[in-house]
Amino acid sequence: MPVQEYSSPGPMPNAHKTRKKKRRSLFSKNKRRKEKKPFMERMLSKLMMKSGSDPWINASVFLLMIFGTIMVISTDLGLHIGEPRQILISIGKQLLYMGAGYLSMVAVSKLFDYSLFKVFQKFLIIVFFGLMICVLIFGTTVYGSKAWLTIAGIISIQPSEFAKPLIIWMSALAVYMTCYYPRRSESFWVMFHDPNMFFIGCALFVLLQHDLGTLTIIFLIYVVCTLVPAEKGPRFEKTRKVQKWIKGIGAVAVICATVFVFVTDIAENVTSQITPLYHVSTRIRNMKDPYADVYNEGYQPANSLYSIGDAGLFGKGIGNSARKYGYLTQADSDYILAVTIEETGILGLGLIFVLYLILIGRMFWYALMAKDSYDKVLLVGTAAYLGIHFIINVGGVGALIPMTGVPLLFISAGGTSIVAASLAIGAAQSRIADIRKQNGEI
């Protein structure tokens, strides 16, 4: 039999094309490796805010953090005389809080998304209420409010602060979900069901902590979020009707509060008869006449006004406040503005006011530019968060309204308030970047 020669099947069809593609892919990989950015440049890019975020907001927050840290260090020098170790611990804590706040803001600005928040919403709520339960069991009482958890005897956190960004995000998500479930928009109470339940649960826990200042702010933020104008058209008709009712009830509540607290003594007399609310009657009394009991209940508000009165235009200079040496026991938190004005004068107050004005004004500007209602809710809610804190703290320090123990965000000492506010601004910056892209600004 003739031997059959073996013939090679030859190259597979299109084999040369496959080899070319492999060579190209290897070449592109090598090119990418060559073009890879240096390590330090990559690390710095990770520490930057989301591309497209508003630079004015970033600059304002950064300047407030720096100014606040300087003032906290200055006040701690007066609060811890002869305790160099405690001063170093306080400085270290404040720097740690500022770093944690900035990193939180950067992370959220890059990660925040409504669909992602929807996935983690239940988990975050469970963690939040778990911390609130821990506060009731293991919490530390400070000035009548059992609202803090102390870790390792050094760092304290106030979990109720995180309710503020959470209630904003939940309100915005509630409006966002009407895009996928249009029937939810037919009823105000159905649309805001989740944030309603969260607020009720949160209010109960905060009341048990005797922290009326925090509860007031959470309530006001939530009311503002629900009052953001709904989209035009029949779909939100019932929502607009409920919003009108809320506005009417709010107007009546403001008038009643003005009459009961400022015009008459009704609120003072009623709260003085209720033991858990006696401190509220004291604060109302101090607001009306801070000098009535200077050496007892009116000691702090009177010294706060003395600090402001001694300031002048330029102040006494950083570190030269006299009132922080024992006259103001809360000089680094609730009354830090009084020390700030005493040391930096009216110009220091003006700087803080301008930076807050930029923050709040830019938030409202982008809320007007936003095309979607849920973005408007998030931005207006964040602006309300910052503005309400500013008004209540400045009003309390100046004895224009009763003192509530509300910190001046980014200026007062305290890590939880800095981180919570940073989270809210980070989410707002994430949406601002997308709004600017939609409008063709970047």
Short mmCIF file of C-alpha atoms in Angstrom, two decimals:
data_model
loop_
_atom_site.label_atom_id
_atom_site.label_comp_id
_atom_site.label_asym_id
_atom_site.label_seq_id
_atom_site.Cartn_x
_atom_site.Cartn_y
_atom_site.Cartn_z
CA MET A 1 0.00 0.00 0.00
CA PRO A 2 1.35 3.38 -0.82
CA VAL A 3 2.24 5.36 2.23
CA GLN A 4 0.03 8.42 2.56
CA GLU A 5 1.87 11.60 3.22
CA TYR A 6 0.75 13.54 6.26
CA SER A 7 -0.26 17.02 5.40
CA SER A 8 -0.48 19.75 7.96
CA PRO A 9 -3.96 21.25 8.30
CA GLY A 10 -2.36 24.67 7.95
CA PRO A 11 -3.09 27.75 9.99
CA MET A 12 -6.57 28.24 11.38
CA PRO A 13 -8.75 30.76 9.60
CA ASN A 14 -8.05 34.34 10.78
CA ALA A 15 -5.12 33.14 12.91
CA HIS A 16 -2.95 35.99 11.70
CA LYS A 17 -5.64 38.44 12.84
CA THR A 18 -5.75 36.85 16.30
CA ARG A 19 -1.95 37.11 16.60
CA LYS A 20 -2.11 40.77 15.55
CA LYS A 21 -4.77 41.49 18.21
CA LYS A 22 -2.63 39.83 20.88
CA ARG A 23 0.40 41.88 19.83
CA ARG A 24 -1.72 45.05 19.93
CA SER A 25 -3.10 44.24 23.37
CA LEU A 26 0.40 43.55 24.69
CA PHE A 27 1.60 46.79 23.16
CA SER A 28 -1.30 48.76 24.72
CA LYS A 29 -0.65 47.15 28.13
CA ASN A 30 3.02 48.08 27.96
CA LYS A 31 2.02 51.59 26.91
CA ARG A 32 -0.35 51.90 29.86
CA ARG A 33 2.38 50.69 32.20
CA LYS A 34 4.72 53.33 30.83
CA GLU A 35 2.06 56.01 31.18
CA LYS A 36 1.17 54.93 34.72
CA LYS A 37 1.15 57.92 37.05
CA PRO A 38 3.68 58.12 39.88
CA PHE A 39 2.61 56.71 43.25
CA MET A 40 2.39 60.08 45.00
CA GLU A 41 0.32 61.55 42.17
CA ARG A 42 -2.10 58.61 42.33
CA MET A 43 -2.41 58.96 46.10
CA LEU A 44 -3.06 62.70 45.86
CA SER A 45 -5.76 62.12 43.23
CA LYS A 46 -7.51 59.75 45.66
CA LEU A 47 -7.47 62.48 48.32
CA MET A 48 -9.10 65.02 46.00
CA MET A 49 -12.84 65.66 45.86
CA LYS A 50 -14.89 64.24 43.00
CA SER A 51 -14.08 65.83 39.67
CA GLY A 52 -16.59 68.58 38.92
CA SER A 53 -17.41 69.40 42.55
CA ASP A 54 -17.81 73.08 43.38
CA PRO A 55 -14.42 74.65 44.27
CA TRP A 56 -16.02 77.47 46.31
CA ILE A 57 -17.69 74.95 48.61
CA ASN A 58 -14.45 72.95 48.95
CA ALA A 59 -12.45 76.08 49.81
CA SER A 60 -15.06 77.30 52.33
CA VAL A 61 -15.18 73.98 54.18
CA PHE A 62 -11.37 73.73 54.25
CA LEU A 63 -10.97 77.28 55.61
CA LEU A 64 -13.67 76.71 58.26
CA MET A 65 -11.92 73.50 59.38
CA ILE A 66 -8.54 75.25 59.63
CA PHE A 67 -9.98 78.27 61.45
CA GLY A 68 -11.98 76.02 63.79
CA THR A 69 -8.93 73.91 64.64
CA ILE A 70 -6.91 77.03 65.49
CA MET A 71 -9.69 78.29 67.78
CA VAL A 72 -10.14 74.90 69.50
CA ILE A 73 -6.39 74.78 70.23
CA SER A 74 -6.55 78.35 71.55
CA THR A 75 -9.48 77.59 73.89
CA ASP A 76 -7.93 74.35 75.11
CA LEU A 77 -4.90 76.31 76.32
CA GLY A 78 -7.28 78.16 78.65
CA LEU A 79 -9.36 75.16 79.70
CA HIS A 80 -6.38 72.97 80.63
CA ILE A 81 -3.96 75.30 82.40
CA GLY A 82 -1.00 73.38 83.80
CA GLU A 83 -2.04 70.17 81.99
CA PRO A 84 0.28 69.93 78.95
CA ARG A 85 -0.58 66.26 78.38
CA GLN A 86 -4.31 67.03 78.21
CA ILE A 87 -3.65 69.94 75.83
CA LEU A 88 -1.68 67.66 73.50
CA ILE A 89 -4.46 65.05 73.62
CA SER A 90 -7.07 67.68 72.78
CA ILE A 91 -4.99 69.00 69.87
CA GLY A 92 -4.41 65.46 68.58
CA LYS A 93 -8.12 64.65 68.81
CA GLN A 94 -9.13 67.78 66.92
CA LEU A 95 -6.61 67.10 64.15
CA LEU A 96 -7.87 63.52 63.97
CA TYR A 97 -11.48 64.75 63.73
CA MET A 98 -10.57 67.20 60.97
CA GLY A 99 -8.79 64.47 59.00
CA ALA A 100 -11.68 62.04 59.48
CA GLY A 101 -14.15 64.71 58.36
CA TYR A 102 -12.18 65.53 55.21
CA LEU A 103 -11.67 61.87 54.25
CA SER A 104 -15.37 61.17 54.84
CA MET A 105 -16.32 64.08 52.60
CA VAL A 106 -13.97 62.92 49.82
CA ALA A 107 -15.15 59.29 50.01
CA VAL A 108 -18.85 60.17 49.93
CA SER A 109 -18.37 62.67 47.09
CA LYS A 110 -16.96 59.84 44.96
CA LEU A 111 -19.26 57.02 46.09
CA PHE A 112 -22.66 58.61 46.74
CA ASP A 113 -25.40 57.48 44.38
CA TYR A 114 -29.13 57.10 45.01
CA SER A 115 -29.23 53.50 43.76
CA LEU A 116 -26.24 52.61 45.98
CA PHE A 117 -27.77 54.35 49.01
CA LYS A 118 -31.00 52.43 48.39
CA VAL A 119 -29.05 49.16 48.71
CA PHE A 120 -27.38 50.17 52.00
CA GLN A 121 -30.24 52.21 53.49
CA LYS A 122 -31.61 49.45 55.75
CA PHE A 123 -28.12 48.49 56.92
CA LEU A 124 -27.28 52.11 57.84
CA ILE A 125 -30.59 52.48 59.70
CA ILE A 126 -29.95 49.29 61.68
CA VAL A 127 -26.43 50.47 62.60
CA PHE A 128 -27.77 53.89 63.60
CA PHE A 129 -30.48 52.56 65.92
CA GLY A 130 -28.03 50.00 67.31
CA LEU A 131 -25.76 52.87 68.35
CA MET A 132 -28.72 54.77 69.82
CA ILE A 133 -29.60 51.74 71.95
CA CYS A 134 -25.96 51.52 73.10
CA VAL A 135 -26.17 55.17 74.16
CA LEU A 136 -29.18 54.45 76.38
CA ILE A 137 -27.36 51.53 78.02
CA PHE A 138 -23.72 52.63 78.14
CA GLY A 139 -23.97 56.35 77.34
CA THR A 140 -22.30 59.23 79.16
CA THR A 141 -24.35 62.13 80.52
CA VAL A 142 -23.06 65.63 79.77
CA TYR A 143 -24.97 68.73 80.94
CA GLY A 144 -28.17 66.73 81.43
CA SER A 145 -28.14 64.93 78.05
CA LYS A 146 -27.24 61.25 77.85
CA ALA A 147 -26.19 61.37 74.20
CA TRP A 148 -22.53 60.29 74.06
CA LEU A 149 -20.64 57.01 73.79
CA THR A 150 -17.10 57.11 75.20
CA ILE A 151 -14.50 54.90 73.52
CA ALA A 152 -11.33 53.96 75.43
CA GLY A 153 -12.00 56.83 77.84
CA ILE A 154 -10.68 59.37 75.31
CA ILE A 155 -12.90 59.69 72.24
CA SER A 156 -16.63 60.43 72.52
CA ILE A 157 -19.15 60.07 69.71
CA GLN A 158 -22.71 61.37 69.53
CA PRO A 159 -24.64 58.96 67.27
CA SER A 160 -27.71 61.24 67.04
CA GLU A 161 -25.63 63.62 64.86
CA PHE A 162 -25.70 61.07 62.03
CA ALA A 163 -29.50 61.33 61.90
CA LYS A 164 -29.11 64.70 60.18
CA PRO A 165 -27.41 63.54 56.95
CA LEU A 166 -29.45 60.33 57.02
CA ILE A 167 -32.82 62.13 57.11
CA ILE A 168 -31.70 64.32 54.17
CA TRP A 169 -30.60 61.34 52.06
CA MET A 170 -33.74 59.35 52.90
CA SER A 171 -35.98 62.27 51.93
CA ALA A 172 -34.16 62.68 48.61
CA LEU A 173 -34.32 58.92 47.98
CA ALA A 174 -38.07 58.94 48.69
CA VAL A 175 -38.56 61.46 45.86
CA TYR A 176 -36.06 59.59 43.66
CA MET A 177 -38.08 56.38 43.98
CA THR A 178 -41.15 58.03 42.43
CA CYS A 179 -39.26 57.89 39.11
CA TYR A 180 -39.47 54.08 39.24
CA TYR A 181 -42.76 53.77 41.13
CA PRO A 182 -44.90 56.71 39.90
CA ARG A 183 -47.88 55.67 42.06
CA ARG A 184 -45.88 56.55 45.18
CA SER A 185 -46.13 60.21 44.21
CA GLU A 186 -49.93 60.12 44.44
CA SER A 187 -49.76 60.33 48.25
CA PHE A 188 -47.43 62.46 50.33
CA TRP A 189 -47.51 59.94 53.20
CA VAL A 190 -46.75 56.98 50.94
CA MET A 191 -43.89 58.82 49.23
CA PHE A 192 -42.26 59.84 52.55
CA HIS A 193 -43.16 56.65 54.43
CA ASP A 194 -39.56 55.54 55.14
CA PRO A 195 -38.23 58.94 56.31
CA ASN A 196 -41.43 59.42 58.39
CA MET A 197 -40.83 56.14 60.24
CA PHE A 198 -37.14 56.95 60.66
CA PHE A 199 -37.91 60.39 62.10
CA ILE A 200 -40.46 59.01 64.59
CA GLY A 201 -38.03 56.36 65.84
CA CYS A 202 -35.18 58.85 65.98
CA ALA A 203 -37.32 61.40 67.85
CA LEU A 204 -38.22 58.83 70.53
CA PHE A 205 -34.56 57.95 71.17
CA VAL A 206 -33.40 61.58 71.22
CA LEU A 207 -36.18 62.48 73.66
CA LEU A 208 -35.01 59.67 75.95
CA GLN A 209 -31.55 61.25 75.79
CA HIS A 210 -33.04 64.63 76.88
CA ASP A 211 -31.37 66.31 73.90
CA LEU A 212 -33.98 68.81 72.70
CA GLY A 213 -31.49 70.85 70.68
CA THR A 214 -30.59 67.93 68.41
CA LEU A 215 -34.25 66.93 68.08
CA THR A 216 -35.20 70.46 67.07
CA ILE A 217 -32.59 70.53 64.31
CA ILE A 218 -33.51 67.08 62.94
CA PHE A 219 -37.17 68.13 62.89
CA LEU A 220 -36.48 71.43 61.12
CA ILE A 221 -34.22 69.76 58.52
CA TYR A 222 -36.89 67.17 57.77
CA VAL A 223 -39.64 69.78 57.47
CA VAL A 224 -37.51 71.77 55.01
CA CYS A 225 -36.85 68.62 52.94
CA THR A 226 -40.58 67.86 52.68
CA LEU A 227 -41.36 71.45 51.65
CA VAL A 228 -39.09 71.54 48.60
CA PRO A 229 -41.46 72.44 45.72
CA ALA A 230 -42.77 69.35 43.93
CA GLU A 231 -42.68 68.99 40.16
CA LYS A 232 -45.51 70.62 38.23
CA GLY A 233 -48.30 68.46 36.91
CA PRO A 234 -51.16 66.35 38.30
CA ARG A 235 -48.84 63.61 39.59
CA PHE A 236 -47.75 65.67 42.63
CA GLU A 237 -51.03 67.50 43.19
CA LYS A 238 -51.78 65.79 46.53
CA THR A 239 -48.21 66.38 47.67
CA ARG A 240 -48.54 70.11 47.00
CA LYS A 241 -51.74 70.23 49.05
CA VAL A 242 -50.01 68.59 52.05
CA GLN A 243 -47.09 71.00 51.66
CA LYS A 244 -49.51 73.93 51.91
CA TRP A 245 -50.93 72.49 55.13
CA ILE A 246 -47.43 72.02 56.58
CA LYS A 247 -46.54 75.63 55.71
CA GLY A 248 -49.71 76.86 57.43
CA ILE A 249 -49.11 74.78 60.56
CA GLY A 250 -45.46 75.92 60.60
CA ALA A 251 -46.48 79.58 60.45
CA VAL A 252 -48.90 79.10 63.36
CA ALA A 253 -46.19 77.24 65.35
CA VAL A 254 -43.70 80.09 64.82
CA ILE A 255 -46.25 82.67 66.00
CA CYS A 256 -47.13 80.59 69.08
CA ALA A 257 -43.46 80.03 69.95
CA THR A 258 -42.77 83.75 69.61
CA VAL A 259 -45.67 84.61 71.92
CA PHE A 260 -45.01 81.88 74.52
CA VAL A 261 -41.20 82.24 74.66
CA PHE A 262 -40.36 85.85 73.80
CA VAL A 263 -43.46 87.94 74.52
CA THR A 264 -44.90 86.20 77.59
CA ASP A 265 -43.58 83.93 80.37
CA ILE A 266 -45.88 81.01 79.55
CA ALA A 267 -43.14 78.69 78.21
CA GLU A 268 -40.82 79.53 81.12
CA ASN A 269 -43.49 78.90 83.75
CA VAL A 270 -44.70 75.63 82.17
CA THR A 271 -41.24 74.09 81.72
CA SER A 272 -40.18 75.08 85.24
CA GLN A 273 -42.95 72.85 86.61
CA ILE A 274 -41.72 69.78 84.67
CA THR A 275 -38.55 68.34 86.23
CA PRO A 276 -36.94 66.93 83.01
CA LEU A 277 -37.52 70.31 81.33
CA TYR A 278 -36.40 72.60 84.14
CA HIS A 279 -33.14 73.38 82.32
CA VAL A 280 -35.25 74.68 79.41
CA SER A 281 -36.93 77.24 81.69
CA THR A 282 -33.47 78.30 82.93
CA ARG A 283 -32.27 78.89 79.37
CA ILE A 284 -35.36 80.92 78.51
CA ARG A 285 -34.83 83.03 81.64
CA ASN A 286 -31.14 83.57 80.79
CA MET A 287 -32.06 84.62 77.25
CA LYS A 288 -34.45 87.27 78.53
CA ASP A 289 -32.04 88.63 81.17
CA PRO A 290 -28.52 87.11 81.12
CA TYR A 291 -27.43 89.36 84.00
CA ALA A 292 -30.21 88.44 86.44
CA ASP A 293 -28.13 85.68 88.09
CA VAL A 294 -24.56 86.27 86.92
CA TYR A 295 -22.89 84.12 89.58
CA ASN A 296 -25.18 81.10 89.22
CA GLU A 297 -27.50 80.13 86.35
CA GLY A 298 -26.59 83.12 84.18
CA TYR A 299 -22.83 82.73 84.60
CA GLN A 300 -22.06 81.43 81.08
CA PRO A 301 -24.43 83.59 78.99
CA ALA A 302 -23.31 86.72 80.86
CA ASN A 303 -19.62 85.95 80.30
CA SER A 304 -20.36 85.16 76.67
CA LEU A 305 -21.72 88.69 76.22
CA TYR A 306 -18.75 90.14 78.14
CA SER A 307 -16.43 88.38 75.66
CA ILE A 308 -18.27 89.81 72.67
CA GLY A 309 -18.39 93.28 74.23
CA ASP A 310 -14.60 93.29 74.80
CA ALA A 311 -13.76 92.27 71.23
CA GLY A 312 -13.79 95.42 69.14
CA LEU A 313 -13.10 95.34 65.42
CA PHE A 314 -9.86 93.33 65.45
CA GLY A 315 -10.15 91.50 68.79
CA LYS A 316 -7.43 90.86 71.37
CA GLY A 317 -5.43 88.50 69.13
CA ILE A 318 -5.32 84.70 68.85
CA GLY A 319 -4.72 83.16 72.28
CA ASN A 320 -5.43 86.35 74.24
CA SER A 321 -9.01 85.71 75.37
CA ALA A 322 -9.55 86.26 79.10
CA ARG A 323 -12.95 84.54 79.35
CA LYS A 324 -11.66 81.10 78.31
CA TYR A 325 -9.75 80.85 81.60
CA GLY A 326 -12.58 79.35 83.64
CA TYR A 327 -15.30 81.90 82.86
CA LEU A 328 -16.72 79.84 79.98
CA THR A 329 -16.67 76.14 80.87
CA GLN A 330 -17.86 75.23 77.36
CA ALA A 331 -15.43 77.56 75.62
CA ASP A 332 -14.38 74.97 73.02
CA SER A 333 -17.88 73.77 72.09
CA ASP A 334 -21.17 75.66 72.59
CA TYR A 335 -19.56 79.03 73.39
CA ILE A 336 -16.52 78.87 71.10
CA LEU A 337 -17.97 81.71 69.01
CA ALA A 338 -17.75 84.04 72.02
CA VAL A 339 -14.02 83.25 72.43
CA THR A 340 -13.52 83.53 68.66
CA ILE A 341 -15.06 87.01 68.57
CA GLU A 342 -13.08 88.11 71.64
CA GLU A 343 -9.80 87.02 69.99
CA THR A 344 -10.47 87.90 66.33
CA GLY A 345 -13.07 90.66 66.70
CA ILE A 346 -15.90 91.52 64.36
CA LEU A 347 -13.63 90.65 61.43
CA GLY A 348 -13.38 87.03 62.66
CA LEU A 349 -17.16 86.81 62.94
CA GLY A 350 -17.43 88.36 59.49
CA LEU A 351 -15.09 85.74 58.02
CA ILE A 352 -17.17 82.89 59.48
CA PHE A 353 -20.36 84.53 58.23
CA VAL A 354 -18.99 84.95 54.69
CA LEU A 355 -17.76 81.34 54.50
CA TYR A 356 -21.15 80.04 55.69
CA LEU A 357 -22.88 82.35 53.22
CA ILE A 358 -20.82 80.91 50.36
CA LEU A 359 -21.59 77.34 51.47
CA ILE A 360 -25.33 77.88 51.81
CA GLY A 361 -25.63 80.19 48.80
CA ARG A 362 -23.88 77.75 46.45
CA MET A 363 -26.11 74.91 47.68
CA PHE A 364 -29.23 76.93 46.87
CA TRP A 365 -27.77 78.00 43.52
CA TYR A 366 -27.25 74.41 42.40
CA ALA A 367 -30.68 73.45 43.77
CA LEU A 368 -32.15 76.02 41.37
CA MET A 369 -29.99 74.66 38.52
CA ALA A 370 -30.96 71.01 39.22
CA LYS A 371 -33.50 69.49 36.85
CA ASP A 372 -34.63 66.71 39.21
CA SER A 373 -36.67 67.20 42.39
CA TYR A 374 -34.65 64.68 44.38
CA ASP A 375 -31.44 66.66 43.81
CA LYS A 376 -33.25 69.80 44.94
CA VAL A 377 -34.33 68.03 48.14
CA LEU A 378 -30.78 66.87 48.91
CA LEU A 379 -29.16 70.26 48.25
CA VAL A 380 -31.79 72.35 50.05
CA GLY A 381 -31.75 69.90 52.99
CA THR A 382 -27.96 70.19 53.27
CA ALA A 383 -28.15 73.99 53.10
CA ALA A 384 -30.82 73.93 55.83
CA TYR A 385 -28.60 71.66 57.95
CA LEU A 386 -25.74 74.17 57.84
CA GLY A 387 -27.94 77.28 58.14
CA ILE A 388 -30.02 76.04 61.09
CA HIS A 389 -26.88 75.12 63.05
CA PHE A 390 -25.39 78.54 62.37
CA ILE A 391 -28.52 80.51 63.34
CA ILE A 392 -29.20 78.53 66.53
CA ASN A 393 -25.60 78.66 67.76
CA VAL A 394 -25.05 82.35 66.99
CA GLY A 395 -28.45 83.22 68.46
CA GLY A 396 -27.72 81.26 71.64
CA VAL A 397 -24.24 82.74 72.13
CA GLY A 398 -25.64 86.26 71.65
CA ALA A 399 -28.61 85.57 74.00
CA LEU A 400 -31.02 86.30 71.14
CA ILE A 401 -32.68 82.91 71.55
CA PRO A 402 -32.45 80.29 74.35
CA MET A 403 -29.16 78.36 74.32
CA THR A 404 -29.67 74.81 73.03
CA GLY A 405 -26.17 73.31 73.17
CA VAL A 406 -25.93 73.13 69.37
CA PRO A 407 -22.32 73.29 68.03
CA LEU A 408 -21.11 75.71 65.37
CA LEU A 409 -20.23 73.26 62.60
CA PHE A 410 -16.52 73.04 61.69
CA ILE A 411 -15.64 75.57 64.42
CA SER A 412 -16.72 73.90 67.67
CA ALA A 413 -14.77 70.96 69.09
CA GLY A 414 -16.32 67.56 68.53
CA GLY A 415 -15.62 64.87 65.98
CA THR A 416 -19.12 63.56 65.37
CA SER A 417 -20.56 66.89 64.27
CA ILE A 418 -17.60 67.48 61.89
CA VAL A 419 -17.87 64.01 60.32
CA ALA A 420 -21.69 64.16 60.02
CA ALA A 421 -21.59 67.59 58.34
CA SER A 422 -18.76 66.42 56.07
CA LEU A 423 -20.81 63.40 54.98
CA ALA A 424 -23.73 65.67 54.07
CA ILE A 425 -21.50 68.06 52.09
CA GLY A 426 -19.77 65.13 50.34
CA ALA A 427 -23.10 63.79 49.08
CA ALA A 428 -24.13 67.29 47.98
CA GLN A 429 -20.85 67.72 46.09
CA SER A 430 -21.40 64.39 44.34
CA ARG A 431 -24.75 65.59 43.01
CA ILE A 432 -23.36 69.06 42.19
CA ALA A 433 -20.68 67.46 39.98
CA ASP A 434 -23.39 65.57 38.06
CA ILE A 435 -25.57 68.69 37.79
CA ARG A 436 -22.66 70.66 36.34
CA LYS A 437 -22.05 67.90 33.77
CA GLN A 438 -25.74 67.86 32.82
CA ASN A 439 -25.72 71.62 32.34
CA GLY A 440 -22.51 71.51 30.30
CA GLU A 441 -20.42 73.50 32.79
CA ILE A 442 -17.62 70.91 32.76
#
